[in-house]
XYZ file of C-alpha atoms in Angstrom:
770
model
C 21.310 62.788 -54.613
C 22.712 60.874 -57.552
C 21.199 61.472 -60.751
C 22.152 60.376 -64.351
C 20.244 62.311 -67.023
C 19.774 60.630 -70.311
C 20.276 63.732 -72.284
C 21.489 62.093 -75.566
C 23.210 63.372 -77.668
C 24.770 65.708 -75.166
C 25.719 62.749 -72.897
C 26.343 59.260 -74.548
C 28.457 57.383 -72.316
C 26.641 54.764 -70.381
C 28.587 54.795 -67.246
C 28.494 58.708 -66.561
C 26.625 59.630 -63.367
C 25.802 63.363 -62.509
C 24.854 65.186 -59.118
C 22.045 67.385 -60.473
C 19.932 69.809 -58.560
C 16.399 71.338 -59.699
C 18.234 74.458 -60.619
C 21.070 72.381 -62.614
C 18.309 70.524 -64.536
C 16.459 73.695 -65.370
C 19.740 75.210 -66.610
C 20.123 72.062 -68.877
C 16.667 72.315 -70.072
C 17.306 75.862 -70.951
C 20.272 74.843 -73.060
C 19.098 71.786 -74.450
C 15.630 71.086 -74.565
C 13.755 74.301 -75.314
C 12.709 73.310 -78.963
C 12.647 69.731 -78.465
C 10.287 69.554 -75.518
C 8.035 72.420 -77.012
C 7.944 70.479 -80.151
C 6.843 67.268 -78.240
C 4.257 68.773 -75.991
C 2.689 70.719 -78.973
C 2.356 67.894 -81.690
C -1.495 66.731 -81.458
C -0.640 63.557 -83.245
C 2.709 61.683 -83.462
C 3.617 58.298 -84.882
C 6.073 55.823 -83.897
C 6.456 52.025 -84.769
C 3.543 52.580 -87.146
C 1.261 53.198 -84.244
C -0.583 56.272 -84.405
C -1.668 57.994 -80.905
C -3.467 61.274 -80.128
C -2.510 63.487 -77.209
C -5.019 63.512 -74.763
C -5.940 66.829 -72.662
C -5.596 65.249 -69.190
C -6.291 67.007 -65.909
C -7.492 65.901 -62.638
C -7.599 67.390 -59.168
C -5.438 64.962 -56.830
C -6.782 63.861 -53.229
C -9.143 60.934 -53.896
C -8.352 57.709 -55.641
C -10.726 56.674 -58.645
C -13.624 54.693 -57.613
C -13.718 52.499 -60.774
C -11.579 50.885 -63.237
C -13.352 53.017 -65.949
C -11.854 56.156 -64.651
C -8.276 55.112 -64.870
C -8.186 56.326 -68.366
C -8.334 59.943 -66.923
C -5.090 59.214 -65.089
C -2.480 61.912 -65.914
C 0.560 61.151 -63.603
C 1.230 57.137 -63.349
C 4.116 55.257 -61.689
C 5.061 51.979 -63.055
C 6.633 49.636 -60.664
C 8.534 46.721 -62.247
C 9.468 43.984 -59.747
C 12.544 41.870 -59.921
C 10.883 38.803 -61.408
C 9.464 41.290 -64.400
C 12.741 42.715 -65.257
C 15.171 39.513 -64.821
C 15.294 36.459 -66.532
C 14.456 33.043 -65.424
C 18.048 32.380 -64.222
C 18.276 35.656 -62.357
C 21.378 36.531 -64.039
C 20.428 39.087 -66.714
C 17.474 40.923 -67.941
C 14.336 39.808 -69.896
C 15.207 42.265 -72.735
C 12.150 41.321 -74.821
C 9.677 42.022 -71.893
C 11.807 45.227 -70.919
C 11.381 46.709 -74.404
C 7.602 46.044 -74.425
C 7.293 47.985 -71.186
C 9.290 50.687 -72.552
C 6.995 50.792 -75.705
C 4.035 50.814 -73.519
C 5.284 53.683 -71.320
C 6.085 55.514 -74.426
C 2.694 55.329 -75.819
C 1.290 56.946 -72.473
C 4.008 59.361 -72.314
C 3.395 60.723 -75.760
C -0.452 60.957 -75.178
C 0.474 63.823 -72.746
C 0.391 61.690 -69.503
C 3.396 61.978 -66.976
C 5.293 58.545 -66.672
C 7.618 57.490 -63.718
C 9.200 54.191 -63.784
C 10.384 52.394 -60.235
C 12.443 49.659 -61.226
C 14.525 46.474 -59.973
C 17.076 44.825 -62.076
C 20.511 46.448 -60.973
C 21.448 43.467 -59.048
C 20.721 40.969 -61.608
C 22.324 42.998 -64.239
C 25.356 43.469 -62.237
C 25.438 39.641 -61.127
C 25.593 38.859 -64.793
C 28.376 41.360 -65.422
C 30.352 40.397 -62.373
C 29.899 36.634 -63.235
C 31.623 37.380 -66.709
C 34.314 39.201 -65.146
C 35.151 36.524 -62.596
C 35.028 33.533 -65.145
C 37.160 35.495 -67.539
C 39.635 36.405 -64.622
C 39.631 32.521 -63.475
C 40.178 31.398 -67.033
C 43.186 33.663 -67.500
C 44.779 32.810 -64.226
C 44.170 28.913 -64.887
C 45.578 29.251 -68.424
C 48.739 31.021 -67.250
C 49.266 28.454 -64.188
C 48.780 25.367 -66.396
C 50.341 26.550 -69.643
C 47.394 25.425 -71.497
C 43.891 27.010 -72.438
C 41.885 24.168 -71.430
C 39.443 25.063 -68.532
C 38.586 22.986 -65.307
C 35.456 23.265 -63.498
C 35.524 26.679 -61.662
C 33.506 27.391 -58.706
C 32.000 31.034 -58.780
C 31.892 32.672 -55.331
C 28.791 33.967 -53.843
C 28.149 37.502 -54.997
C 27.423 40.309 -52.572
C 24.162 42.059 -53.739
C 25.693 45.569 -53.044
C 28.564 44.783 -55.270
C 26.145 43.512 -57.907
C 23.980 46.751 -57.571
C 27.196 48.911 -58.066
C 28.245 46.807 -61.054
C 24.824 46.882 -62.588
C 23.261 50.384 -62.071
C 24.935 51.938 -64.882
C 24.273 49.356 -67.344
C 20.728 49.097 -66.405
C 20.217 52.876 -67.015
C 22.046 52.826 -70.354
C 19.742 49.904 -71.511
C 16.688 52.134 -70.345
C 18.279 55.056 -72.369
C 18.881 53.242 -75.663
C 15.270 51.974 -75.619
C 13.557 55.096 -74.753
C 15.732 56.926 -77.347
C 13.923 54.824 -80.126
C 10.742 56.891 -79.289
C 12.350 60.089 -79.138
C 11.853 60.317 -75.088
C 14.553 60.922 -72.584
C 15.065 59.293 -69.498
C 16.765 60.364 -66.355
C 18.129 58.087 -63.171
C 17.304 58.670 -59.662
C 18.786 56.614 -56.763
C 17.220 57.069 -53.263
C 17.425 55.494 -50.054
C 14.988 55.497 -46.960
C 17.140 58.080 -45.338
C 16.606 60.605 -48.310
C 12.725 60.459 -47.162
C 13.628 61.132 -43.631
C 15.598 64.477 -44.283
C 13.117 67.076 -45.283
C 15.427 68.886 -47.526
C 16.328 65.742 -49.373
C 12.781 65.361 -49.678
C 12.249 68.743 -51.310
C 15.122 68.268 -53.580
C 13.602 64.864 -54.550
C 10.351 66.407 -55.209
C 11.729 69.324 -57.018
C 13.939 67.199 -59.336
C 10.977 64.951 -60.310
C 8.801 67.808 -60.920
C 11.265 69.379 -62.917
C 11.846 66.033 -65.272
C 8.101 65.737 -65.797
C 8.004 69.243 -67.003
C 10.575 68.761 -69.480
C 8.693 65.629 -70.815
C 11.594 63.448 -69.322
C 10.811 59.865 -67.860
C 12.345 59.199 -64.456
C 13.800 55.826 -63.775
C 13.710 55.502 -59.865
C 15.520 52.616 -57.934
C 16.882 52.147 -54.429
C 20.412 52.640 -54.203
C 21.405 49.144 -53.336
C 24.866 49.656 -53.323
C 24.646 51.666 -50.218
C 21.330 50.960 -48.891
C 21.212 49.648 -45.200
C 19.197 46.171 -44.488
C 15.744 47.057 -43.676
C 14.906 47.642 -40.130
C 12.757 45.023 -38.344
C 9.069 45.982 -37.533
C 9.387 49.040 -39.569
C 6.790 49.403 -42.017
C 3.597 50.992 -41.826
C 4.073 53.844 -38.932
C 0.713 55.999 -39.747
C -0.642 57.841 -42.529
C 2.341 59.890 -43.586
C 5.068 57.362 -43.097
C 6.160 54.191 -44.894
C 9.565 52.558 -44.642
C 11.319 52.402 -47.939
C 12.879 48.899 -47.526
C 12.064 47.508 -51.074
C 10.875 48.804 -54.497
C 7.098 48.296 -53.502
C 7.224 50.531 -50.400
C 9.350 52.913 -52.488
C 6.898 53.134 -55.588
C 3.971 53.840 -53.007
C 6.017 56.495 -51.164
C 6.736 58.423 -54.407
C 3.484 57.898 -55.717
C 2.077 59.775 -52.582
C 4.793 62.214 -52.439
C 4.191 63.312 -56.317
C 0.233 63.228 -55.943
C 0.134 60.408 -58.552
C -3.258 59.362 -60.075
C -2.450 55.575 -60.430
C 0.471 53.013 -59.435
C 0.726 50.230 -61.468
C 2.802 47.369 -59.646
C 3.639 44.459 -61.898
C 4.856 41.180 -60.719
C 4.933 37.688 -61.835
C 1.455 36.763 -60.651
C -1.995 37.978 -62.220
C -2.902 39.979 -59.218
C -4.157 39.343 -55.640
C -5.692 35.751 -54.942
C -7.966 34.767 -52.070
C -5.496 32.329 -51.270
C -2.027 31.509 -52.549
C -1.664 31.218 -56.300
C -1.578 27.561 -57.488
C -3.689 26.222 -54.676
C -6.930 24.476 -55.828
C -9.542 27.066 -54.757
C -7.565 30.103 -55.419
C -9.407 32.924 -57.227
C -8.118 36.122 -58.435
C -9.763 39.037 -56.826
C -10.721 41.646 -59.360
C -11.318 44.493 -56.898
C -9.705 44.675 -53.231
C -11.048 47.117 -50.621
C -9.427 48.045 -47.373
C -10.238 45.700 -44.574
C -10.347 42.608 -46.791
C -6.718 41.478 -46.170
C -8.136 39.618 -42.996
C -9.889 37.263 -45.670
C -6.402 36.530 -47.757
C -3.828 34.101 -46.924
C -0.502 35.296 -48.342
C 2.079 32.865 -50.082
C 5.803 32.880 -50.199
C 7.276 35.963 -52.137
C 8.595 35.630 -55.731
C 11.465 33.905 -56.815
C 13.723 37.064 -56.733
C 13.228 40.338 -55.024
C 12.838 41.488 -51.454
C 9.243 41.946 -51.080
C 6.162 39.335 -51.422
C 2.595 39.723 -52.196
C 1.892 40.750 -48.487
C 4.428 43.743 -48.853
C 2.806 44.715 -52.227
C -0.890 44.853 -50.455
C 0.793 46.872 -47.552
C 2.144 49.296 -49.853
C -0.900 49.517 -52.279
C -3.136 50.078 -49.366
C -0.942 52.876 -48.168
C -0.745 54.604 -51.369
C -4.702 54.193 -51.782
C -5.096 55.972 -48.283
C -2.788 58.706 -49.581
C -5.175 59.356 -52.853
C -3.499 56.966 -55.225
C -5.303 54.329 -57.257
C -3.352 50.954 -57.445
C -3.398 47.865 -59.743
C -1.333 44.935 -59.235
C -0.871 42.835 -62.154
C 1.159 40.318 -64.111
C 4.154 41.711 -66.282
C 5.692 38.472 -67.284
C 2.777 36.589 -69.064
C 3.660 36.416 -72.571
C 0.136 36.846 -73.754
C -0.384 39.972 -71.858
C 2.735 41.564 -71.185
C 2.899 43.350 -74.322
C -0.335 45.435 -73.312
C -0.664 45.281 -69.853
C 0.056 48.645 -68.801
C -2.160 50.139 -71.705
C -4.963 48.017 -70.850
C -5.036 48.842 -67.454
C -4.946 52.504 -68.288
C -7.771 51.817 -70.565
C -10.051 50.625 -67.676
C -9.753 46.898 -68.877
C -10.076 44.308 -66.322
C -6.513 43.267 -65.580
C -5.167 42.180 -62.399
C -6.367 43.478 -58.906
C -7.831 46.918 -58.703
C -7.605 48.536 -55.275
C -10.544 50.788 -54.358
C -12.033 52.458 -51.376
C -15.851 52.597 -52.893
C -17.697 49.040 -52.437
C -20.390 48.721 -55.208
C -23.743 48.425 -53.616
C -24.458 45.180 -55.276
C -22.622 41.935 -56.071
C -19.623 41.994 -58.470
C -20.136 40.233 -61.908
C -18.136 37.419 -60.775
C -20.504 36.876 -57.865
C -23.520 37.315 -60.113
C -22.180 34.403 -62.405
C -21.687 32.220 -59.504
C -25.189 33.099 -58.427
C -26.382 32.118 -61.794
C -24.846 28.644 -61.818
C -26.007 27.957 -58.285
C -29.635 29.128 -59.171
C -29.304 27.310 -62.761
C -28.662 24.093 -61.101
C -31.512 24.318 -58.679
C -33.529 25.546 -61.567
C -32.588 22.397 -63.775
C -33.603 20.028 -60.687
C -37.130 21.542 -60.856
C -39.980 19.354 -62.327
C -40.907 20.601 -65.812
C -44.267 21.661 -64.476
C -42.584 23.985 -62.206
C -40.378 25.729 -64.707
C -43.411 26.208 -66.981
C -45.328 27.799 -64.227
C -42.345 30.163 -63.711
C -42.624 31.330 -67.391
C -46.485 31.508 -67.394
C -46.039 33.701 -64.145
C -43.585 35.852 -66.234
C -46.027 36.092 -68.986
C -49.011 37.319 -66.529
C -46.554 39.918 -64.887
C -45.892 41.590 -68.484
C -49.467 42.109 -68.943
C -50.424 43.003 -65.176
C -47.540 45.430 -64.986
C -47.953 46.865 -68.371
C -48.101 50.402 -67.180
C -45.189 50.361 -65.038
C -43.175 48.761 -67.847
C -44.143 51.335 -70.468
C -43.483 54.324 -68.205
C -39.893 52.751 -67.467
C -39.564 52.502 -71.340
C -40.791 56.121 -71.878
C -37.815 57.190 -69.747
C -35.547 55.176 -71.860
C -36.835 56.791 -75.066
C -36.773 60.452 -73.958
C -33.210 60.009 -72.982
C -32.137 58.407 -76.150
C -33.930 61.250 -78.136
C -32.855 64.112 -76.164
C -29.113 62.784 -76.228
C -29.601 62.025 -80.114
C -27.164 58.911 -79.587
C -29.780 56.315 -81.243
C -30.431 56.077 -85.121
C -34.264 55.748 -86.014
C -34.201 51.993 -86.409
C -32.531 51.508 -82.906
C -35.082 53.717 -81.225
C -37.700 51.553 -82.936
C -36.147 48.420 -81.358
C -36.003 50.346 -78.022
C -39.782 51.137 -77.897
C -42.222 48.836 -76.115
C -46.052 48.979 -76.492
C -49.054 47.376 -75.345
C -49.242 45.085 -78.712
C -45.643 44.070 -78.085
C -46.110 43.091 -74.325
C -49.374 41.016 -75.261
C -47.271 39.372 -78.000
C -44.425 38.648 -75.738
C -46.893 37.192 -73.125
C -48.373 34.825 -75.791
C -44.954 33.800 -76.729
C -43.826 33.075 -73.202
C -46.877 30.817 -72.764
C -46.107 29.036 -76.089
C -42.398 28.324 -74.765
C -43.958 26.884 -71.488
C -46.403 24.506 -73.254
C -43.509 23.224 -75.377
C -40.839 22.778 -72.520
C -42.549 20.112 -70.818
C -39.794 17.123 -71.685
C -36.961 19.466 -72.783
C -34.505 18.796 -69.986
C -33.766 15.065 -69.240
C -34.995 13.806 -72.429
C -33.604 10.585 -73.618
C -32.699 10.874 -77.327
C -30.750 7.935 -77.895
C -30.338 4.524 -76.230
C -27.856 1.695 -76.882
C -27.230 -1.599 -75.466
C -23.561 -2.133 -75.253
C -23.674 -5.610 -73.864
C -26.140 -7.715 -71.679
C -27.459 -5.451 -69.047
C -25.183 -2.537 -70.091
C -27.067 0.015 -71.574
C -25.808 3.601 -72.827
C -28.182 6.821 -72.927
C -27.873 10.088 -74.342
C -29.934 12.732 -72.490
C -30.450 16.483 -72.761
C -29.073 18.515 -70.109
C -28.544 22.405 -69.458
C -25.406 23.763 -70.984
C -24.795 25.742 -67.665
C -24.616 29.652 -67.556
C -25.315 31.469 -70.456
C -24.065 35.115 -71.162
C -26.476 37.072 -73.439
C -25.392 40.577 -74.491
C -28.357 42.435 -76.370
C -28.473 45.998 -77.717
C -31.433 48.475 -77.614
C -34.099 45.649 -77.400
C -35.584 45.325 -73.870
C -38.213 42.879 -75.261
C -35.271 40.241 -75.578
C -34.680 40.119 -71.820
C -38.178 38.145 -70.977
C -37.543 36.213 -74.259
C -34.241 34.946 -73.441
C -34.945 34.592 -69.608
C -38.195 32.077 -70.555
C -35.748 30.078 -72.994
C -33.094 29.920 -70.044
C -35.669 29.018 -67.557
C -37.275 26.429 -69.828
C -33.946 24.631 -70.765
C -32.714 24.946 -66.895
C -29.816 27.235 -67.626
C -28.465 30.144 -65.631
C -28.458 33.297 -67.182
C -26.161 36.561 -66.953
C -27.772 39.476 -68.998
C -26.071 42.669 -70.302
C -28.209 45.030 -71.893
C -27.306 48.259 -73.389
C -27.376 51.580 -71.238
C -29.994 53.163 -73.702
C -32.663 50.666 -72.219
C -31.568 50.865 -68.463
C -34.986 51.747 -67.073
C -36.854 49.161 -69.073
C -34.217 46.337 -68.605
C -34.462 46.963 -64.607
C -38.114 46.652 -64.401
C -38.190 43.692 -66.664
C -35.649 41.616 -64.812
C -37.343 42.695 -61.385
C -40.397 40.922 -62.931
C -38.474 38.073 -64.089
C -37.022 37.576 -60.429
C -40.353 37.855 -59.182
C -41.581 34.978 -61.212
C -38.574 32.861 -60.326
C -39.311 33.430 -56.739
C -42.352 31.391 -56.721
C -40.227 28.123 -56.827
C -37.065 29.734 -54.972
C -34.839 30.249 -57.868
C -34.563 34.000 -58.035
C -30.672 34.145 -58.499
C -30.735 31.827 -61.603
C -31.136 34.975 -63.736
C -28.985 38.059 -63.150
C -28.754 41.533 -64.790
C -25.292 43.233 -64.964
C -25.542 46.648 -63.609
C -22.038 47.490 -63.134
C -19.656 49.464 -65.329
C -18.431 45.736 -66.891
C -17.124 46.262 -70.555
C -18.220 43.545 -72.851
C -14.633 42.633 -73.320
C -14.180 42.077 -69.667
C -17.365 39.824 -69.458
C -16.080 37.785 -72.482
C -12.899 36.777 -70.190
C -15.067 34.921 -67.673
C -14.311 31.673 -69.191
C -14.483 29.756 -65.815
C -17.830 31.086 -64.831
C -19.567 31.263 -68.342
C -20.326 28.368 -70.706
C -21.926 30.041 -73.626
C -21.990 33.647 -75.037
C -25.240 34.753 -77.278
C -24.841 38.120 -78.642
C -28.126 39.926 -79.724
C -27.414 42.790 -81.667
C -25.514 44.579 -84.611
C -23.009 42.702 -86.594
C -20.243 44.820 -85.266
C -21.430 43.783 -81.811
C -21.030 40.186 -82.654
C -17.761 40.428 -84.387
C -16.194 42.269 -81.476
C -17.639 39.478 -79.011
C -16.117 36.796 -81.158
C -12.849 38.455 -81.138
C -12.998 38.974 -77.360
C -14.235 35.695 -76.265
C -11.359 33.561 -75.174
C -12.089 29.939 -74.479
C -15.890 30.651 -74.316
C -18.165 29.447 -77.462
C -20.066 32.257 -79.114
C -23.425 31.478 -80.469
C -23.858 34.474 -82.857
C -25.294 35.504 -86.254
C -23.566 38.259 -88.348
C -25.673 40.795 -90.452
C -29.402 40.184 -90.984
C -29.151 40.699 -94.779
C -32.241 38.851 -95.776
C -33.498 37.882 -99.045
C -37.080 37.473 -100.684
C -37.007 35.950 -104.232
C -40.125 36.271 -106.362
C -40.143 33.355 -108.893
C -42.362 33.343 -112.184
C -44.226 30.660 -110.683
C -45.204 32.712 -107.601
C -48.821 33.295 -106.538
C -49.880 36.673 -107.292
C -52.204 36.560 -104.158
C -49.370 35.726 -101.788
C -46.555 37.792 -103.324
C -47.353 41.420 -102.007
C -48.704 39.807 -98.767
C -45.445 38.164 -98.005
C -43.110 41.226 -98.973
C -45.189 43.678 -97.028
C -45.150 41.521 -93.872
C -41.091 40.917 -94.531
C -40.382 44.500 -94.830
C -42.966 46.706 -93.384
C -44.316 44.823 -90.258
C -40.968 45.253 -88.418
C -38.153 46.920 -90.356
C -35.778 46.955 -87.742
C -35.986 43.189 -86.959
C -32.923 41.344 -87.790
C -34.803 39.009 -90.407
C -36.563 41.833 -92.083
C -36.575 41.855 -95.984
C -33.159 44.036 -97.078
C -32.909 42.812 -100.894
C -35.993 41.686 -102.930
C -34.978 39.618 -105.939
C -37.286 39.615 -108.907
C -37.361 37.184 -111.930
C -36.337 39.004 -115.099
C -39.645 37.859 -116.805
C -41.842 39.538 -114.093
C -40.454 42.997 -115.027
C -43.130 45.277 -116.467
C -46.032 43.065 -115.733
C -49.018 44.027 -113.289
C -47.571 41.816 -110.518
C -44.164 43.744 -110.635
C -46.355 47.005 -110.900
C -48.465 45.781 -107.701
C -45.232 45.292 -105.690
C -43.889 48.713 -106.474
C -47.216 50.477 -105.588
C -47.194 48.383 -102.329
C -43.858 49.576 -101.311
C -44.358 53.210 -102.087
C -47.744 53.174 -100.259
C -45.839 52.025 -97.359
C -43.100 54.456 -97.650
C -40.316 52.053 -98.557
C -37.250 53.972 -100.001
C -36.034 51.797 -103.002
C -32.512 51.226 -104.130
C -31.531 49.635 -107.424
C -29.084 46.833 -107.800
C -26.898 47.122 -110.882
C -28.994 44.816 -113.153
C -32.166 46.235 -112.128
C -30.818 49.857 -112.847
C -29.695 48.883 -116.250
C -33.345 48.013 -117.297
C -34.499 51.393 -116.292
C -34.378 54.694 -117.865
C -35.256 56.813 -114.760
C -34.175 54.375 -111.934
C -33.995 54.935 -108.167
C -30.741 55.664 -106.439
C -28.196 52.796 -107.250
C -27.316 50.661 -104.310
C -23.782 51.281 -103.021
C -23.400 47.405 -101.814
C -25.396 44.535 -102.159
C -24.514 43.548 -98.597
C -26.279 46.364 -96.744
C -28.433 45.861 -93.747
C -31.027 48.772 -93.825
C -33.151 48.196 -90.598
C -35.536 50.528 -91.800
C -38.055 51.126 -94.405
C -35.390 50.670 -97.106
C -34.671 47.828 -99.250
C -32.724 46.949 -102.506
C -34.329 45.531 -105.686
C -32.304 43.435 -107.972
C -33.118 41.264 -111.050
C -32.039 37.556 -111.570
C -32.648 35.364 -114.684
C -33.429 31.911 -112.662
C -33.943 30.384 -109.122
C -30.405 28.965 -109.413
C -29.009 32.783 -109.991
C -31.363 33.700 -106.841
C -29.726 31.101 -104.606
C -26.266 32.107 -105.814
C -26.693 35.742 -105.226
C -28.268 34.903 -101.793
C -25.071 32.738 -100.944
C -22.685 35.502 -102.025
C -24.465 38.316 -100.742
C -26.350 37.173 -98.035
C -25.622 36.493 -94.256
C -27.171 32.970 -93.906
C -29.659 34.561 -91.493
C -33.290 34.312 -93.077
C -34.035 34.025 -96.852
C -37.349 33.329 -98.704
C -38.329 31.833 -102.027
C -41.974 32.502 -103.277
C -42.974 29.954 -105.793
C -45.519 27.297 -106.731
C -43.572 24.812 -108.588
C -42.959 22.722 -105.497
C -39.030 22.595 -106.106
C -36.972 22.482 -102.533
C -34.075 24.831 -102.468
C -31.802 24.638 -99.573
C -29.910 27.262 -97.856
C -27.405 26.690 -95.189
C -27.680 29.074 -92.231
C -25.179 27.797 -89.803
C -22.484 25.400 -88.921
C -22.730 24.909 -85.400
C -24.924 22.414 -83.238
C -27.979 24.903 -83.264
C -29.238 25.605 -86.765
C -31.956 28.104 -87.770
C -33.994 29.833 -85.144
C -32.657 29.131 -81.782
C -34.931 27.945 -79.255
C -35.237 25.605 -76.311
C -33.401 22.766 -78.438
C -30.587 25.121 -79.158
C -29.842 26.194 -75.622
C -29.532 22.092 -74.490
C -26.688 20.102 -75.093
C -26.446 16.254 -74.074
C -24.668 13.841 -71.756
C -24.177 10.121 -71.807
C -25.391 7.772 -69.043
C -24.070 4.330 -68.792
C -26.044 2.073 -66.734
C -24.556 -1.354 -66.163
C -24.514 -4.316 -63.555
C -20.892 -4.941 -62.269
C -19.249 -4.617 -65.783
C -15.593 -4.024 -66.143
C -13.299 -3.594 -69.151
C -11.928 -7.023 -69.064
C -15.447 -8.499 -69.505
C -15.087 -7.600 -72.999
C -11.483 -8.392 -73.764
C -10.735 -11.064 -76.245
C -11.074 -13.924 -73.421
C -13.774 -12.280 -71.625
C -17.090 -13.362 -70.987
C -19.220 -10.595 -72.739
C -19.313 -9.055 -76.389
C -20.244 -5.645 -77.401
C -23.765 -5.630 -79.243
C -24.407 -2.082 -80.291
C -28.024 -2.596 -80.767
C -30.431 0.528 -81.063
C -33.178 0.594 -78.580
C -36.554 2.198 -78.808
C -36.634 5.650 -77.015
C -39.132 6.266 -74.407
C -42.469 8.041 -75.168
C -42.454 11.742 -75.124
C -44.824 13.508 -72.706
C -47.589 15.271 -74.803
C -49.970 16.721 -72.460
């Protein structure tokens, strides 16, 4: 077996090749690598390219593939197969160096985490073709110059290059390139060339297996390729021949064979397409298959193979299913896309939704993509209902919240007990998680109010314009489409958001926190029960699969608007992750109450108590209390402090407030703090103008209050998107334009046409008020 070990600096010449047995490799390791390998293995934290990483303790008994993407992070032994389209340039002569360097970097990251990485690579033929073309051109130009006596070149035809010759010329150069790249990360690489015959000879199989295990033991990355310089053409009708046999006729089958032989946890197959589609990529109805199960291939139509290489997608699927049957998980993904190729391998290992994941375990329910489709279809049916029917659904949900109170509170109790036992939630989040009879009653009242106010929400004409005679333009409210609402710790959010979506005729996809799983399940069940009275049960879907929020934010073809309901960190993460989907989200709830000198004594303490103490975990609860300087050391100020103490509110002093006190409370660390509990900051200002400036500087444009009796109006901007302030039904609607005419065409309004534009405002139809 031919093997070139990249043992720099012991061997530097890029063209050398060695015949190494496992014993020889072991001997080299004893002479050269004992200190180097041990040092690499023992370091807990290493850095390269300014990227820190932590060595991970990884162990897994091989025998069964991973059932879910989230488990891929536990993969220890990984094979990365690089297709010809990934490794080569578009002209098929030469390598895509930038792409290859990025792949080497990702493999190095995983290798230095303690994983065992192997690469099955193409590219020798393309590299050799580039080299031979150069040699032929140089040779022809020299001969032509000698023959003609001049250096001027004529058109020179390059003969068709035989693939085996190209492979022979390119293999050493390809390996030298890998060696140089891996050396940058203090990683050694070794080349192994194989043919199909090596797997049919039991002794050669044992030698190959032993060599690979020894290389992995020494922290060396094996670079494996079919020996295209001597490999015979693939035998016809020789592909899958049972569980233990697969014909190595291309690098797809080679990668699958090696993955099973080496008991690999994960095989990553990189090609020039995003993954497996239900029809040929590029066709109108082609959809990327997120998870592929054995037996699904009958429903897939395969297209032609890639521009280079021997295998097509059908060969990749066959090889993937064979590897899956042998206990190795498989992902087929795009290794050429410039936006994702720089992190595609690490993303796959992190469990992110990239490419097509092959799994033997089918989920009990629909996939999240199917749920989004169901929500869209159900939402369209919901929007077509009469307003009275949508209101009836919401009222039915309100009734169920009170009728099924005991079941809801029992489920919520399970969530609370699990959260307390695991200690994973802070006290403010526990308060948000908790449901009570009074909360459910308030919810029911709120839902009935939504139902009563939603009669003319959808389809309401908000503007009419007569463009010309018998040509009128209308602006009409319509649903947005499918909403994705992601919420943390607050199960009461589910019926609230569901009612708003129903009233506005939108499909809804809900993703709640796992800490409220039991509560969310029963509330969603009741929501679908209410929807069923008019046959639109599927309009509201609850995501129960292991989908990461970042993966949901990538469903830009299925989701029209994302609404995060949770911490400021959640909102920022979603805004960062959402690609092509608008996000309607607030940031922190740093809310202020300013008490002016003209404030009513009777109103002040009542408003402050309600703002801070009624529901301190709410996102619109008071966090900073601003007091006019003239109110210090007055009876009103004393009443405020006494009330806060009675309510057990912990007080933090702002810098200016602390300067007025001899013995002050603890000084606040930051004026941009959202406490979410019975805590608040008190700060002093000199005027209403200074209060507004403070709010603009330190607030989050969420909810702010000015208590005064002087009648002055002070405006504080809270948002810059179409929905401003509290987002209700109106904020979940958009508009469309309807043009009604009678045989109008553009030429009628030309310079010599018979009609002229009028643009007259027309009265709007009367709104339904019953």
